[in-house]
PDB file of C-alpha atoms in Angstrom:
ATOM      1  CA  MET U  12      78.878  99.344  73.369  1.00 32.00           C
ATOM      2  CA  LYS U  13      78.945  96.211  75.613  1.00 30.00           C
ATOM      3  CA  TRP U  14      80.492  97.046  79.255  1.00 31.00           C
ATOM      4  CA  THR U  15      81.811  94.831  81.466  1.00 38.00           C
ATOM      5  CA  PHE U  16      80.827  95.262  84.791  1.00 43.00           C
ATOM      6  CA  PRO U  17      83.822  96.337  86.744  1.00 47.00           C
ATOM      7  CA  ILE U  18      84.266  98.992  84.231  1.00 41.00           C
ATOM      8  CA  LEU U  19      80.959 100.250  84.438  1.00 44.00           C
ATOM      9  CA  THR U  20      80.987 100.394  88.217  1.00 44.00           C
ATOM     10  CA  ALA U  21      84.240 102.326  88.120  1.00 43.00           C
ATOM     11  CA  MET U  22      82.606 105.089  85.710  1.00 42.00           C
ATOM     12  CA  LEU U  23      79.816 105.042  88.567  1.00 41.00           C
ATOM     13  CA  VAL U  24      82.180 105.743  91.503  1.00 42.00           C
ATOM     14  CA  LEU U  25      83.548 108.418  90.094  1.00 42.00           C
ATOM     15  CA  THR U  26      80.242 110.510  89.417  1.00 41.00           C
ATOM     16  CA  ALA U  27      78.715 109.032  93.024  1.00 53.00           C
ATOM     17  CA  CYS U  28      80.192 113.032  94.010  1.00 64.00           C
ATOM     18  CA  ARG U  29      80.539 114.954  90.792  1.00 49.00           C
ATOM     19  CA  ASP U  30      83.002 117.597  90.728  1.00 44.00           C
ATOM     20  CA  THR U  31      82.465 120.852  88.641  1.00 41.00           C
ATOM     21  CA  SER U  32      85.480 122.625  89.673  1.00 42.00           C
ATOM     22  CA  SER U  33      87.848 123.923  86.841  1.00 44.00           C
ATOM     23  CA  GLY U  34      91.537 122.310  86.620  1.00 46.00           C
ATOM     24  CA  GLY U  35      92.987 125.500  87.350  1.00 47.00           C
ATOM     25  CA  HIS U  36      90.985 125.656  90.825  1.00 49.00           C
ATOM     26  CA  ALA U  37      91.527 121.784  91.482  1.00 61.00           C
ATOM     27  CA  ARG U  38      95.415 122.028  91.055  1.00 61.00           C
ATOM     28  CA  HIS U  39      95.419 124.126  94.239  1.00 55.00           C
ATOM     29  CA  TYR U  40      92.886 121.951  96.052  1.00 81.00           C
ATOM     30  CA  PRO U  41      92.409 121.236  98.900  1.00 90.00           C
ATOM     31  CA  ASP U  42      94.244 124.823 100.277  1.00 89.00           C
ATOM     32  CA  ARG U  43      98.002 123.205 101.174  1.00 87.00           C
ATOM     33  CA  ALA U  44      98.313 126.323 103.509  1.00 90.00           C
ATOM     34  CA  LYS U  45      95.553 125.179 105.661  1.00 93.00           C
ATOM     35  CA  TYR U  46      96.140 120.849 105.013  1.00 96.00           C
ATOM     36  CA  GLU U  47      99.823 119.909 105.609  1.00 96.00           C
ATOM     37  CA  VAL U  48      99.338 116.398 104.373  1.00 98.00           C
ATOM     38  CA  VAL U  49      97.599 115.553 101.560  1.00 98.00           C
ATOM     39  CA  GLY U  50      97.420 112.781  98.744  1.00 98.00           C
ATOM     40  CA  VAL U  51      95.392 110.726  95.881  1.00 98.00           C
ATOM     41  CA  ASP U  52      93.523 107.696  95.448  1.00 98.00           C
ATOM     42  CA  ILE U  53      93.939 105.905  91.974  1.00 98.00           C
ATOM     43  CA  SER U  54      92.721 102.216  90.652  1.00 97.00           C
ATOM     44  CA  ALA U  55      93.782 100.964  87.112  1.00 96.00           C
ATOM     45  CA  HIS U  56      91.606 103.643  85.484  1.00 94.00           C
ATOM     46  CA  ASN U  57      94.021 105.997  85.858  1.00 96.00           C
ATOM     47  CA  GLY U  58      96.129 104.340  83.649  1.00 95.00           C
ATOM     48  CA  GLU U  59     100.203 104.554  84.056  1.00 96.00           C
ATOM     49  CA  ILE U  60     101.338 106.459  86.891  1.00 98.00           C
ATOM     50  CA  ASP U  61     104.638 108.221  87.586  1.00 98.00           C
ATOM     51  CA  PHE U  62     104.613 108.138  91.211  1.00 98.00           C
ATOM     52  CA  GLY U  63     108.117 109.823  91.659  1.00 98.00           C
ATOM     53  CA  ARG U  64     106.420 113.161  89.797  1.00 98.00           C
ATOM     54  CA  VAL U  65     103.583 112.466  91.882  1.00 98.00           C
ATOM     55  CA  ALA U  66     105.428 112.860  95.543  1.00 98.00           C
ATOM     56  CA  ALA U  67     107.725 115.327  94.040  1.00 98.00           C
ATOM     57  CA  ASP U  68     104.454 117.386  93.371  1.00 96.00           C
ATOM     58  CA  GLY U  69     104.101 117.498  97.173  1.00 96.00           C
ATOM     59  CA  MET U  70     101.821 114.733  97.477  1.00 97.00           C
ATOM     60  CA  ASP U  71     102.212 112.718 100.659  1.00 98.00           C
ATOM     61  CA  PHE U  72     100.219 109.424 100.406  1.00 98.00           C
ATOM     62  CA  VAL U  73      98.096 107.275  97.834  1.00 98.00           C
ATOM     63  CA  ILE U  74      95.200 104.915  98.362  1.00 98.00           C
ATOM     64  CA  ILE U  75      95.148 101.992  95.775  1.00 98.00           C
ATOM     65  CA  LYS U  76      91.809 100.213  95.188  1.00 98.00           C
ATOM     66  CA  ALA U  77      92.575  96.241  95.333  1.00 98.00           C
ATOM     67  CA  THR U  78      89.045  94.999  94.993  1.00 98.00           C
ATOM     68  CA  GLU U  79      85.162  94.828  94.873  1.00 98.00           C
ATOM     69  CA  GLY U  80      82.816  92.328  95.631  1.00 97.00           C
ATOM     70  CA  GLY U  81      83.683  88.916  96.201  1.00 97.00           C
ATOM     71  CA  THR U  82      86.285  88.227  93.286  1.00 97.00           C
ATOM     72  CA  PHE U  83      87.204  91.304  90.787  1.00 97.00           C
ATOM     73  CA  LYS U  84      90.699  92.374  91.514  1.00 98.00           C
ATOM     74  CA  ASP U  85      92.232  95.467  90.129  1.00 98.00           C
ATOM     75  CA  LYS U  86      94.740  94.767  87.787  1.00 97.00           C
ATOM     76  CA  LYS U  87      97.148  97.075  88.497  1.00 97.00           C
ATOM     77  CA  PHE U  88      97.082  96.914  92.351  1.00 98.00           C
ATOM     78  CA  VAL U  89     100.319  94.824  92.754  1.00 97.00           C
ATOM     79  CA  ASP U  90     102.188  97.000  90.222  1.00 97.00           C
ATOM     80  CA  ASN U  91     100.681 100.205  91.896  1.00 98.00           C
ATOM     81  CA  VAL U  92     101.786  99.412  95.669  1.00 98.00           C
ATOM     82  CA  ARG U  93     105.268  98.239  94.542  1.00 97.00           C
ATOM     83  CA  ARG U  94     105.960 101.720  92.697  1.00 98.00           C
ATOM     84  CA  ALA U  95     104.111 103.829  95.247  1.00 98.00           C
ATOM     85  CA  LYS U  96     106.431 102.590  97.961  1.00 98.00           C
ATOM     86  CA  ALA U  97     109.469 102.760  95.880  1.00 98.00           C
ATOM     87  CA  ALA U  98     108.936 106.928  95.599  1.00 98.00           C
ATOM     88  CA  GLY U  99     108.603 106.921  99.237  1.00 98.00           C
ATOM     89  CA  LEU U 100     105.026 107.897  99.478  1.00 98.00           C
ATOM     90  CA  LYS U 101     102.926 106.471 102.264  1.00 98.00           C
ATOM     91  CA  VAL U 102     100.219 103.845 100.728  1.00 98.00           C
ATOM     92  CA  GLY U 103      96.853 102.772 101.629  1.00 98.00           C
ATOM     93  CA  ALA U 104      94.382 100.203  99.967  1.00 98.00           C
ATOM     94  CA  TYR U 105      90.710 100.490  99.703  1.00 98.00           C
ATOM     95  CA  HIS U 106      87.843  97.901  98.721  1.00 98.00           C
ATOM     96  CA  PHE U 107      84.512  98.668  96.786  1.00 98.00           C
ATOM     97  CA  PHE U 108      82.059  97.281  98.944  1.00 98.00           C
ATOM     98  CA  ARG U 109      79.127  95.443  97.157  1.00 97.00           C
ATOM     99  CA  PHE U 110      75.626  95.676  98.777  1.00 97.00           C
ATOM    100  CA  ASP U 111      74.650  92.047  97.563  1.00 96.00           C
ATOM    101  CA  THR U 112      77.600  90.089  98.578  1.00 97.00           C
ATOM    102  CA  PRO U 113      78.610  88.141 101.567  1.00 98.00           C
ATOM    103  CA  GLY U 114      81.072  90.605 103.755  1.00 98.00           C
ATOM    104  CA  TYR U 115      83.153  87.675 104.255  1.00 97.00           C
ATOM    105  CA  MET U 116      83.794  86.858 100.689  1.00 98.00           C
ATOM    106  CA  GLN U 117      84.759  90.473 100.036  1.00 98.00           C
ATOM    107  CA  GLY U 118      87.128  90.450 103.304  1.00 98.00           C
ATOM    108  CA  LEU U 119      88.414  87.132 101.832  1.00 98.00           C
ATOM    109  CA  ASN U 120      88.932  88.698  98.402  1.00 98.00           C
ATOM    110  CA  PHE U 121      90.133  91.870  99.687  1.00 98.00           C
ATOM    111  CA  LEU U 122      93.082  90.137 101.854  1.00 98.00           C
ATOM    112  CA  ASN U 123      94.251  87.676  99.295  1.00 97.00           C
ATOM    113  CA  SER U 124      94.591  90.313  97.192  1.00 97.00           C
ATOM    114  CA  LEU U 125      97.122  92.207  99.789  1.00 97.00           C
ATOM    115  CA  GLN U 126      99.164  89.339 100.233  1.00 93.00           C
ATOM    116  CA  GLY U 127     100.498  90.238 103.833  1.00 87.00           C
ATOM    117  CA  ARG U 128     102.085  93.534 101.955  1.00 92.00           C
ATOM    118  CA  GLU U 129     102.637  96.626 104.576  1.00 92.00           C
ATOM    119  CA  LEU U 130     100.554  99.173 104.259  1.00 96.00           C
ATOM    120  CA  ASP U 131     100.696 102.474 106.093  1.00 97.00           C
ATOM    121  CA  LEU U 132      96.779 103.495 106.304  1.00 98.00           C
ATOM    122  CA  PRO U 133      93.639 101.527 107.853  1.00 98.00           C
ATOM    123  CA  LEU U 134      92.419  98.859 105.428  1.00 98.00           C
ATOM    124  CA  VAL U 135      89.339 101.405 103.238  1.00 98.00           C
ATOM    125  CA  ILE U 136      86.013  99.829 102.895  1.00 98.00           C
ATOM    126  CA  ASP U 137      84.419 102.129  99.905  1.00 98.00           C
ATOM    127  CA  ILE U 138      80.317 102.135 100.857  1.00 97.00           C
ATOM    128  CA  GLU U 139      78.507 103.911  98.328  1.00 95.00           C
ATOM    129  CA  GLU U 140      75.063 103.322  96.730  1.00 92.00           C
ATOM    130  CA  TRP U 141      75.957 104.274  93.120  1.00 86.00           C
ATOM    131  CA  ALA U 142      76.671 100.919  91.510  1.00 87.00           C
ATOM    132  CA  ASN U 143      74.979  99.059  93.872  1.00 91.00           C
ATOM    133  CA  PRO U 144      71.744  97.276  93.890  1.00 86.00           C
ATOM    134  CA  ASN U 145      68.811  99.488  95.483  1.00 81.00           C
ATOM    135  CA  SER U 146      67.144  96.368  96.129  1.00 86.00           C
ATOM    136  CA  GLN U 147      69.018  95.394  99.393  1.00 92.00           C
ATOM    137  CA  PRO U 148      67.551  96.486 102.798  1.00 95.00           C
ATOM    138  CA  THR U 149      69.888  98.318 105.158  1.00 96.00           C
ATOM    139  CA  PRO U 150      69.660  95.778 107.819  1.00 96.00           C
ATOM    140  CA  LYS U 151      70.920  93.702 105.294  1.00 97.00           C
ATOM    141  CA  VAL U 152      73.918  95.628 103.900  1.00 97.00           C
ATOM    142  CA  LEU U 153      74.911  96.490 107.520  1.00 97.00           C
ATOM    143  CA  ASN U 154      75.263  93.020 108.514  1.00 97.00           C
ATOM    144  CA  ARG U 155      77.712  92.387 105.451  1.00 98.00           C
ATOM    145  CA  LEU U 156      79.609  95.142 106.423  1.00 98.00           C
ATOM    146  CA  SER U 157      79.747  94.444 109.883  1.00 98.00           C
ATOM    147  CA  GLU U 158      80.759  90.754 108.838  1.00 98.00           C
ATOM    148  CA  MET U 159      83.676  92.357 106.258  1.00 98.00           C
ATOM    149  CA  ILE U 160      85.041  94.517 109.144  1.00 98.00           C
ATOM    150  CA  ASP U 161      85.096  91.803 111.377  1.00 98.00           C
ATOM    151  CA  HIS U 162      86.967  89.401 109.249  1.00 97.00           C
ATOM    152  CA  LEU U 163      89.595  92.420 108.690  1.00 97.00           C
ATOM    153  CA  GLU U 164      90.060  93.219 112.157  1.00 97.00           C
ATOM    154  CA  GLY U 165      89.896  89.456 113.109  1.00 97.00           C
ATOM    155  CA  HIS U 166      93.487  89.885 110.562  1.00 95.00           C
ATOM    156  CA  GLY U 167      95.132  92.480 112.580  1.00 95.00           C
ATOM    157  CA  TYR U 168      94.109  95.340 110.388  1.00 96.00           C
ATOM    158  CA  ARG U 169      92.654  98.478 111.419  1.00 97.00           C
ATOM    159  CA  VAL U 170      89.840  99.829 109.166  1.00 98.00           C
ATOM    160  CA  MET U 171      88.472 103.391 107.440  1.00 98.00           C
ATOM    161  CA  LEU U 172      85.265 103.826 105.880  1.00 98.00           C
ATOM    162  CA  TYR U 173      85.100 105.924 102.908  1.00 98.00           C
ATOM    163  CA  THR U 174      81.279 107.163 101.535  1.00 97.00           C
ATOM    164  CA  ASN U 175      79.457 110.680 100.801  1.00 95.00           C
ATOM    165  CA  LYS U 176      77.329 112.158 102.908  1.00 93.00           C
ATOM    166  CA  ASN U 177      73.913 110.116 101.409  1.00 93.00           C
ATOM    167  CA  GLY U 178      76.209 106.915 102.848  1.00 95.00           C
ATOM    168  CA  TYR U 179      77.317 108.544 105.886  1.00 96.00           C
ATOM    169  CA  ALA U 180      73.441 109.240 106.816  1.00 95.00           C
ATOM    170  CA  ARG U 181      72.629 105.963 106.058  1.00 95.00           C
ATOM    171  CA  PHE U 182      74.869 103.692 106.935  1.00 96.00           C
ATOM    172  CA  VAL U 183      77.697 105.221 109.388  1.00 97.00           C
ATOM    173  CA  LYS U 184      75.990 107.831 111.620  1.00 95.00           C
ATOM    174  CA  GLY U 185      74.334 106.551 114.795  1.00 94.00           C
ATOM    175  CA  ARG U 186      76.182 102.883 113.879  1.00 94.00           C
ATOM    176  CA  LEU U 187      79.870 102.564 113.122  1.00 96.00           C
ATOM    177  CA  GLU U 188      81.135 106.438 114.200  1.00 93.00           C
ATOM    178  CA  GLY U 189      84.063 104.865 116.027  1.00 93.00           C
ATOM    179  CA  TYR U 190      86.114 103.967 112.761  1.00 97.00           C
ATOM    180  CA  PRO U 191      88.104 106.638 110.786  1.00 97.00           C
ATOM    181  CA  LEU U 192      86.072 108.281 108.305  1.00 98.00           C
ATOM    182  CA  TRP U 193      86.999 109.130 104.464  1.00 98.00           C
ATOM    183  CA  ILE U 194      83.956 111.673 103.468  1.00 97.00           C
ATOM    184  CA  CYS U 195      83.720 112.923  99.972  1.00 96.00           C
ATOM    185  CA  SER U 196      82.428 116.397 100.136  1.00 93.00           C
ATOM    186  CA  LEU U 197      83.316 118.104  96.879  1.00 89.00           C
ATOM    187  CA  MET U 198      84.442 121.748  97.093  1.00 68.00           C
ATOM    188  CA  ASP U 199      82.724 121.996 100.383  1.00 84.00           C
ATOM    189  CA  GLU U 200      85.062 121.160 103.509  1.00 90.00           C
ATOM    190  CA  PRO U 201      83.165 118.525 105.387  1.00 91.00           C
ATOM    191  CA  ASP U 202      81.109 119.691 108.741  1.00 88.00           C
ATOM    192  CA  GLY U 203      80.059 117.987 111.646  1.00 84.00           C
ATOM    193  CA  PHE U 204      81.182 114.688 110.319  1.00 88.00           C
ATOM    194  CA  GLY U 205      84.060 113.853 112.516  1.00 92.00           C
ATOM    195  CA  TRP U 206      86.321 113.011 109.319  1.00 97.00           C
ATOM    196  CA  THR U 207      89.915 111.597 109.182  1.00 98.00           C
ATOM    197  CA  LEU U 208      90.104 112.224 105.395  1.00 98.00           C
ATOM    198  CA  TRP U 209      88.489 114.550 103.122  1.00 97.00           C
ATOM    199  CA  GLN U 210      88.016 113.915  99.254  1.00 97.00           C
ATOM    200  CA  ALA U 211      87.965 117.480  98.431  1.00 95.00           C
ATOM    201  CA  THR U 212      88.049 117.039  94.398  1.00 94.00           C
ATOM    202  CA  HIS U 213      87.769 114.200  91.483  1.00 93.00           C
ATOM    203  CA  ASN U 214      89.479 117.007  88.935  1.00 93.00           C
ATOM    204  CA  GLY U 215      92.558 117.404  90.505  1.00 94.00           C
ATOM    205  CA  ARG U 216      95.977 117.982  88.672  1.00 94.00           C
ATOM    206  CA  VAL U 217      98.740 116.354  89.868  1.00 96.00           C
ATOM    207  CA  ASP U 218     101.859 115.842  88.154  1.00 97.00           C
ATOM    208  CA  GLY U 219     102.749 111.960  87.234  1.00 97.00           C
ATOM    209  CA  VAL U 220      98.911 111.491  86.475  1.00 97.00           C
ATOM    210  CA  ASN U 221      97.775 112.181  82.857  1.00 94.00           C
ATOM    211  CA  HIS U 222      94.343 112.568  83.943  1.00 92.00           C
ATOM    212  CA  PRO U 223      91.877 114.459  86.489  1.00 94.00           C
ATOM    213  CA  VAL U 224      92.560 112.390  89.773  1.00 96.00           C
ATOM    214  CA  ASP U 225      90.877 112.503  93.346  1.00 97.00           C
ATOM    215  CA  ILE U 226      92.961 114.551  96.053  1.00 97.00           C
ATOM    216  CA  ASN U 227      92.646 114.282  99.317  1.00 97.00           C
ATOM    217  CA  ALA U 228      93.306 116.109 102.940  1.00 97.00           C
ATOM    218  CA  PHE U 229      94.345 114.996 106.530  1.00 98.00           C
ATOM    219  CA  SER U 230      92.547 116.737 109.323  1.00 96.00           C
ATOM    220  CA  GLY U 231      95.038 117.273 111.518  1.00 95.00           C
ATOM    221  CA  THR U 232      98.468 118.274 111.888  1.00 96.00           C
ATOM    222  CA  LEU U 233     102.216 116.559 110.179  1.00 96.00           C
ATOM    223  CA  ALA U 234     102.429 115.218 113.672  1.00 97.00           C
ATOM    224  CA  GLU U 235      99.149 114.103 114.131  1.00 97.00           C
ATOM    225  CA  TRP U 236      99.593 111.939 110.579  1.00 97.00           C
ATOM    226  CA  GLU U 237     102.419 110.730 111.571  1.00 97.00           C
ATOM    227  CA  GLU U 238     101.198 109.033 114.820  1.00 96.00           C
ATOM    228  CA  PHE U 239      97.845 108.024 112.846  1.00 97.00           C
ATOM    229  CA  ILE U 240      99.628 105.817 110.374  1.00 95.00           C
ATOM    230  CA  SER U 241     101.870 104.501 113.287  1.00 90.00           C
ATOM    231  CA  LYS U 242      99.036 102.703 114.726  1.00 79.00           C
ATOM    232  CA  ASP U 243      98.478 100.720 111.992  1.00 63.00           C
ATOM    233  CA  HIS U 244     102.212  99.133 112.384  1.00 53.00           C
ATOM    234  CA  ALA U 245     101.510  98.754 116.196  1.00 46.00           C
ATOM    235  CA  VAL U 246      97.867  96.812 115.816  1.00 50.00           C
ATOM    236  CA  ARG U 247      99.920  94.824 113.268  1.00 51.00           C
ATOM    237  CA  GLU U 248     103.266  94.053 115.133  1.00 51.00           C
ATOM    238  CA  ASN U 249     100.854  92.831 118.182  1.00 51.00           C
ATOM    239  CA  HIS U 250      98.415  90.864 116.214  1.00 53.00           C
ATOM    240  CA  PRO U 251      99.736  87.545 114.460  1.00 49.00           C
ATOM    241  CA  GLN U 252      98.599  87.538 110.779  1.00 52.00           C
ATOM    242  CA  LYS U 253      96.250  84.597 110.289  1.00 51.00           C
ATOM    243  CA  SER U 254      95.843  83.113 106.602  1.00 44.00           C
ATOM    244  CA  SER U 255      93.628  84.368 104.682  1.00 44.00           C
ATOM    245  CA  LYS U 256      92.294  81.514 102.698  1.00 43.00           C
TER     246      LYS U 256
END
C-alpha cells in the first residue's frame, strides 16, 4: 500500500511516545483527584468527534492539529475548532515542525490556517525526531525553530513547545526553557522539566471520541489555569495583528 506523507507522519507521531496502558487504566489517567484541569489533543485521524460529549465527560480543553511543515493543512482543523468552541471547551492549536523546512514558511502555513481565529492557549510547535530526517544537524534545526518562533511572536502570539524527553534534551534544555513546555511522558509523571502540560497517555478513553485519544493534564490549579489562558488574550489585545500573507 502506498502511503501519503501526511498519513505516514500522523501514524509515526502517535508511536513517538508509545503507551502500553490498558484502556480501563487510561480512562482515569491522569488522576483527576490530583489534576484539576485535563484535556485532549486531536487531529483529523481521530475522525468525527462529539465535542459536547467530550466536555460532558470532564475534559476542559482540546488542542487541535492545524498544520505540518510548509504546506500541509489538517483537513478537519477549521471544523474541529468551530465545534469545540461551541461545546464550551478551551481551544488551542498545534503545528508539527519539520526539521527540513525553513521556519518562516512553517510560521506562514500555521498562521494562514488560523486566519485570525481566537484561541485560548499559546500556539504549540510540536518538535519530534520521529517522522523527521535524521540528516538535519541540531544547530540548523534550532535556527529554523527560532525563525518560526520569531514569526509567530511577531504576529502577537505566545508560543508553547511540545516534545518528548529526547526532544527536550536535544532542543529545549539550556536553549528554550523560557517557553511553556508540553511534555510527553507516558505513564510516569515528568519530574525536573518545569512542565505546563503533561501528555500522559495515547490510549485514553473519552466519551465523544470513538478511538483511543491523547489525554493531558495542566500542572497547576484551576485558578492558575485561568491565569495562564488569560495571558494569551492580553498579549493579542496589546499587539495589533499583522497579515500572515
